[in-house]
């Protein structure tokens, strides 16, 4: 037994060595060739995983560390969000979210119908393409110093709106088509309402009061500890209320950003996140790739990937354009909404269990999620660079 535990410890240590070293080296190489470092980190996961070298396989450790990584990533995004800018761009965020839901739904449903899937399955795939996860976009925007821009805050706001609407639509669909008669739609909507009321009240009153009172207790890193408690508490509460944990973490970050402890927390949480947990998150995405049995799925994979990218880009961009953004800025915002990330993976797993997603298409859908995640960083960099060049010419 002791020998088995020793082997497991060695495997954990070696996995962390490979993850940290590979993501940092791949990130540096990516920057050297003019791409965001996050692209190299994502590709490192593919190379280390079952698709290429098979040195690292998906495991409970990788999953748990990656969950912490994405929560911390969105917590940092909340800390760095300009709340005034977010309020200013709320109409644009809502329009971007709606555009990024309507077009992907139509596109996904149409492709699924063309491939001969049943109506319920086609509706589900359309809904799955509506999902957005801006974890990767957040990291890319941060690298380009665009997280505070009007485009960056619009993307963050739109992601929150998108997540809430998609979760509600999923609940409705599971109730009507998934065979879950015990799903109470009124309870689903009530839980979402309770979540936002509690989060707003806690963020407005409880967090500033508690952090101020407990910041002077005689323990090491009191402020940082309290901040992480709120981060994970909000994430836990979000999950319990049927909202993604990343939304709770993002709300906690915004709340703390309104206190005098913002810079201290931000300065100290980044080493924790970017040294260990966020690299594991990036690698975990690549570990889901497998090319086994894809021969008969190539047409579906090609069509659904192109639809996923184009519909979100155009839909989100159209929403931004209708609310006053210029053409290039609108395309930049649309590009930031393309990545489906862990939100779509969760929806895909839910659909598989409810027989709304055919098992033979599951691998293709996972690949679509990963491909949309891989294409987002270089596309964002291209769009923002074009936007900057256009601004410089106008000046």
Tab-separated table of N, CA, C and O in Angstrom, residues 220-275:
chain	number	residue	atom	x	y	z
A	220	UNK	N	-0.853	35.299	9.374
A	220	UNK	CA	-0.169	35.676	8.134
A	220	UNK	C	-1.164	35.745	6.982
A	220	UNK	O	-2.080	34.926	6.882
A	221	UNK	N	-0.976	36.737	6.110
A	221	UNK	CA	-1.782	36.932	4.898
A	221	UNK	C	-3.283	36.942	5.193
A	221	UNK	O	-4.078	36.261	4.528
A	222	UNK	N	-3.687	37.724	6.169
A	222	UNK	CA	-5.101	37.777	6.558
A	222	UNK	C	-5.973	38.266	5.399
A	222	UNK	O	-7.010	37.660	5.084
A	223	UNK	N	-5.561	39.360	4.764
A	223	UNK	CA	-6.361	39.936	3.674
A	223	UNK	C	-6.503	38.953	2.516
A	223	UNK	O	-7.605	38.735	1.987
A	224	UNK	N	-5.395	38.326	2.147
A	224	UNK	CA	-5.412	37.385	1.030
A	224	UNK	C	-6.284	36.175	1.348
A	224	UNK	O	-7.033	35.673	0.495
A	225	UNK	N	-6.217	35.704	2.566
A	225	UNK	CA	-7.015	34.549	2.981
A	225	UNK	C	-8.508	34.859	2.921
A	225	UNK	O	-9.311	34.056	2.424
A	226	UNK	N	-8.890	36.035	3.412
A	226	UNK	CA	-10.302	36.424	3.391
A	226	UNK	C	-10.783	36.575	1.948
A	226	UNK	O	-11.891	36.159	1.603
A	227	UNK	N	-9.938	37.151	1.098
A	227	UNK	CA	-10.309	37.328	-0.311
A	227	UNK	C	-10.559	35.983	-0.982
A	227	UNK	O	-11.537	35.818	-1.724
A	228	UNK	N	-9.700	35.002	-0.726
A	228	UNK	CA	-9.878	33.677	-1.323
A	228	UNK	C	-11.104	32.973	-0.758
A	228	UNK	O	-11.785	32.228	-1.476
A	229	UNK	N	-11.389	33.208	0.511
A	229	UNK	CA	-12.617	32.643	1.091
A	229	UNK	C	-13.838	33.152	0.330
A	229	UNK	O	-14.724	32.381	-0.053
A	230	UNK	N	-13.887	34.455	0.076
A	230	UNK	CA	-15.019	35.016	-0.663
A	230	UNK	C	-15.043	34.521	-2.108
A	230	UNK	O	-16.116	34.249	-2.661
A	231	UNK	N	-13.876	34.390	-2.723
A	231	UNK	CA	-13.790	33.899	-4.101
A	231	UNK	C	-14.426	32.517	-4.217
A	231	UNK	O	-15.321	32.293	-5.046
A	232	UNK	N	-13.997	31.597	-3.374
A	232	UNK	CA	-14.497	30.226	-3.460
A	232	UNK	C	-15.909	30.089	-2.890
A	232	UNK	O	-16.680	29.235	-3.335
A	233	UNK	N	-16.254	30.941	-1.928
A	233	UNK	CA	-17.619	30.925	-1.393
A	233	UNK	C	-18.612	31.369	-2.457
A	233	UNK	O	-19.674	30.752	-2.644
A	234	UNK	N	-18.283	32.428	-3.177
A	234	UNK	CA	-19.154	32.904	-4.254
A	234	UNK	C	-19.239	31.856	-5.367
A	234	UNK	O	-20.306	31.646	-5.953
A	235	UNK	N	-18.104	31.216	-5.688
A	235	UNK	CA	-18.102	30.176	-6.716
A	235	UNK	C	-18.980	28.999	-6.296
A	235	UNK	O	-19.759	28.457	-7.095
A	236	UNK	N	-18.884	28.614	-5.022
A	236	UNK	CA	-19.699	27.523	-4.486
A	236	UNK	C	-21.186	27.875	-4.547
A	236	UNK	O	-22.008	27.070	-4.990
A	237	UNK	N	-21.507	29.078	-4.124
A	237	UNK	CA	-22.905	29.516	-4.115
A	237	UNK	C	-23.465	29.561	-5.530
A	237	UNK	O	-24.625	29.194	-5.773
A	238	UNK	N	-22.639	30.003	-6.489
A	238	UNK	CA	-23.079	30.047	-7.886
A	238	UNK	C	-23.432	28.649	-8.378
A	238	UNK	O	-24.473	28.446	-9.013
A	239	UNK	N	-22.570	27.684	-8.100
A	239	UNK	CA	-22.837	26.308	-8.520
A	239	UNK	C	-24.109	25.769	-7.871
A	239	UNK	O	-24.902	25.077	-8.508
A	240	UNK	N	-24.299	26.071	-6.600
A	240	UNK	CA	-25.489	25.589	-5.893
A	240	UNK	C	-26.770	26.176	-6.473
A	240	UNK	O	-27.819	25.546	-6.461
A	241	UNK	N	-26.668	27.383	-7.005
A	241	UNK	CA	-27.834	28.050	-7.585
A	241	UNK	C	-27.983	27.791	-9.080
A	241	UNK	O	-28.828	28.389	-9.740
A	242	UNK	N	-27.137	26.903	-9.625
A	242	UNK	CA	-27.251	26.549	-11.036
A	242	UNK	C	-26.606	27.531	-11.985
A	242	UNK	O	-26.903	27.540	-13.180
A	243	UNK	N	-25.723	28.385	-11.465
A	243	UNK	CA	-24.961	29.330	-12.283
A	243	UNK	C	-23.512	28.872	-12.270
A	243	UNK	O	-23.039	28.320	-11.281
A	244	UNK	N	-22.781	29.079	-13.354
A	244	UNK	CA	-21.395	28.633	-13.421
A	244	UNK	C	-20.552	29.261	-12.303
A	244	UNK	O	-20.719	30.439	-11.973
A	245	UNK	N	-19.635	28.467	-11.757
A	245	UNK	CA	-18.770	28.936	-10.668
A	245	UNK	C	-17.956	30.164	-11.080
A	245	UNK	O	-17.669	31.029	-10.244
A	246	UNK	N	-17.593	30.233	-12.358
A	246	UNK	CA	-16.768	31.353	-12.806
A	246	UNK	C	-17.508	32.691	-12.677
A	246	UNK	O	-16.878	33.734	-12.491
A	247	UNK	N	-18.847	32.654	-12.766
A	247	UNK	CA	-19.618	33.889	-12.590
A	247	UNK	C	-19.543	34.345	-11.136
A	247	UNK	O	-19.402	35.536	-10.842
A	248	UNK	N	-19.635	33.399	-10.206
A	248	UNK	CA	-19.497	33.734	-8.794
A	248	UNK	C	-18.133	34.303	-8.480
A	248	UNK	O	-18.001	35.300	-7.762
A	249	UNK	N	-17.076	33.675	-9.024
A	249	UNK	CA	-15.714	34.156	-8.794
A	249	UNK	C	-15.513	35.543	-9.388
A	249	UNK	O	-14.871	36.416	-8.789
A	250	UNK	N	-16.063	35.768	-10.574
A	250	UNK	CA	-15.972	37.072	-11.225
A	250	UNK	C	-16.664	38.138	-10.376
A	250	UNK	O	-16.135	39.245	-10.179
A	251	UNK	N	-17.840	37.806	-9.823
A	251	UNK	CA	-18.572	38.749	-8.964
A	251	UNK	C	-17.789	39.054	-7.693
A	251	UNK	O	-17.754	40.202	-7.239
A	252	UNK	N	-17.136	38.039	-7.129
A	252	UNK	CA	-16.316	38.263	-5.930
A	252	UNK	C	-15.158	39.206	-6.237
A	252	UNK	O	-14.833	40.094	-5.439
A	253	UNK	N	-14.541	39.020	-7.399
A	253	UNK	CA	-13.438	39.896	-7.793
A	253	UNK	C	-13.887	41.341	-7.962
A	253	UNK	O	-13.205	42.268	-7.510
A	254	UNK	N	-15.036	41.535	-8.603
A	254	UNK	CA	-15.576	42.890	-8.771
A	254	UNK	C	-15.852	43.527	-7.409
A	254	UNK	O	-15.542	44.707	-7.182
A	255	UNK	N	-16.426	42.754	-6.497
A	255	UNK	CA	-16.763	43.277	-5.168
A	255	UNK	C	-15.507	43.728	-4.422
A	255	UNK	O	-15.468	44.816	-3.843
A	256	UNK	N	-14.475	42.909	-4.433
A	256	UNK	CA	-13.236	43.254	-3.731
A	256	UNK	C	-12.521	44.411	-4.422
A	256	UNK	O	-11.830	45.211	-3.772
A	257	UNK	N	-12.714	44.536	-5.750
A	257	UNK	CA	-12.062	45.639	-6.472
A	257	UNK	C	-12.582	47.003	-6.032
A	257	UNK	O	-11.946	48.028	-6.280
A	258	UNK	N	-13.751	47.020	-5.368
A	258	UNK	CA	-14.323	48.282	-4.901
A	258	UNK	C	-13.846	48.639	-3.492
A	258	UNK	O	-14.263	49.651	-2.933
A	259	UNK	N	-12.975	47.817	-2.909
A	259	UNK	CA	-12.441	48.090	-1.570
A	259	UNK	C	-11.015	48.606	-1.670
A	259	UNK	O	-10.398	48.585	-2.741
A	260	UNK	N	-10.484	49.035	-0.539
A	260	UNK	CA	-9.107	49.529	-0.503
A	260	UNK	C	-8.081	48.401	-0.578
A	260	UNK	O	-6.875	48.650	-0.654
A	261	UNK	N	-8.555	47.149	-0.557
A	261	UNK	CA	-7.643	45.998	-0.573
A	261	UNK	C	-7.407	45.467	-1.983
A	261	UNK	O	-6.723	44.461	-2.149
A	262	UNK	N	-7.967	46.123	-2.981
A	262	UNK	CA	-7.904	45.628	-4.349
A	262	UNK	C	-6.483	45.318	-4.798
A	262	UNK	O	-6.192	44.203	-5.252
A	263	UNK	N	-5.590	46.287	-4.687
A	263	UNK	CA	-4.247	46.115	-5.235
A	263	UNK	C	-3.449	45.059	-4.480
A	263	UNK	O	-2.678	44.306	-5.089
A	264	UNK	N	-3.643	44.972	-3.172
A	264	UNK	CA	-2.946	43.950	-2.395
A	264	UNK	C	-3.384	42.554	-2.812
A	264	UNK	O	-2.557	41.657	-3.019
A	265	UNK	N	-4.686	42.364	-2.948
A	265	UNK	CA	-5.209	41.050	-3.334
A	265	UNK	C	-4.758	40.697	-4.750
A	265	UNK	O	-4.298	39.580	-5.013
A	266	UNK	N	-4.883	41.653	-5.649
A	266	UNK	CA	-4.496	41.418	-7.038
A	266	UNK	C	-3.024	41.048	-7.143
A	266	UNK	O	-2.641	40.121	-7.874
A	267	UNK	N	-2.180	41.766	-6.390
A	267	UNK	CA	-0.735	41.538	-6.441
A	267	UNK	C	-0.368	40.155	-5.909
A	267	UNK	O	0.563	39.518	-6.411
A	268	UNK	N	-1.114	39.669	-4.931
A	268	UNK	CA	-0.747	38.404	-4.288
A	268	UNK	C	-1.448	37.184	-4.868
A	268	UNK	O	-0.948	36.056	-4.737
A	269	UNK	N	-2.603	37.377	-5.509
A	269	UNK	CA	-3.311	36.216	-6.044
A	269	UNK	C	-2.720	35.769	-7.379
A	269	UNK	O	-2.770	34.583	-7.733
A	270	UNK	N	-2.133	36.686	-8.130
A	270	UNK	CA	-1.590	36.331	-9.438
A	270	UNK	C	-0.478	35.292	-9.359
A	270	UNK	O	-0.467	34.343	-10.155
A	271	UNK	N	0.496	35.404	-8.428
A	271	UNK	CA	1.519	34.343	-8.327
A	271	UNK	C	0.920	32.970	-8.010
A	271	UNK	O	1.382	31.958	-8.531
A	272	UNK	N	-0.098	32.948	-7.164
A	272	UNK	CA	-0.749	31.676	-6.829
A	272	UNK	C	-1.395	31.074	-8.071
A	272	UNK	O	-1.247	29.883	-8.364
A	273	UNK	N	-2.110	31.909	-8.811
A	273	UNK	CA	-2.860	31.421	-9.970
A	273	UNK	C	-1.949	31.033	-11.121
A	273	UNK	O	-2.030	29.920	-11.655
A	274	UNK	N	-1.056	31.950	-11.526
A	274	UNK	CA	-0.300	31.751	-12.755
A	274	UNK	C	0.904	30.830	-12.607
A	274	UNK	O	1.462	30.376	-13.606
A	275	UNK	N	1.290	30.530	-11.382
A	275	UNK	CA	2.402	29.613	-11.189
A	275	UNK	C	1.964	28.167	-11.317
A	275	UNK	O	2.689	27.338	-11.865
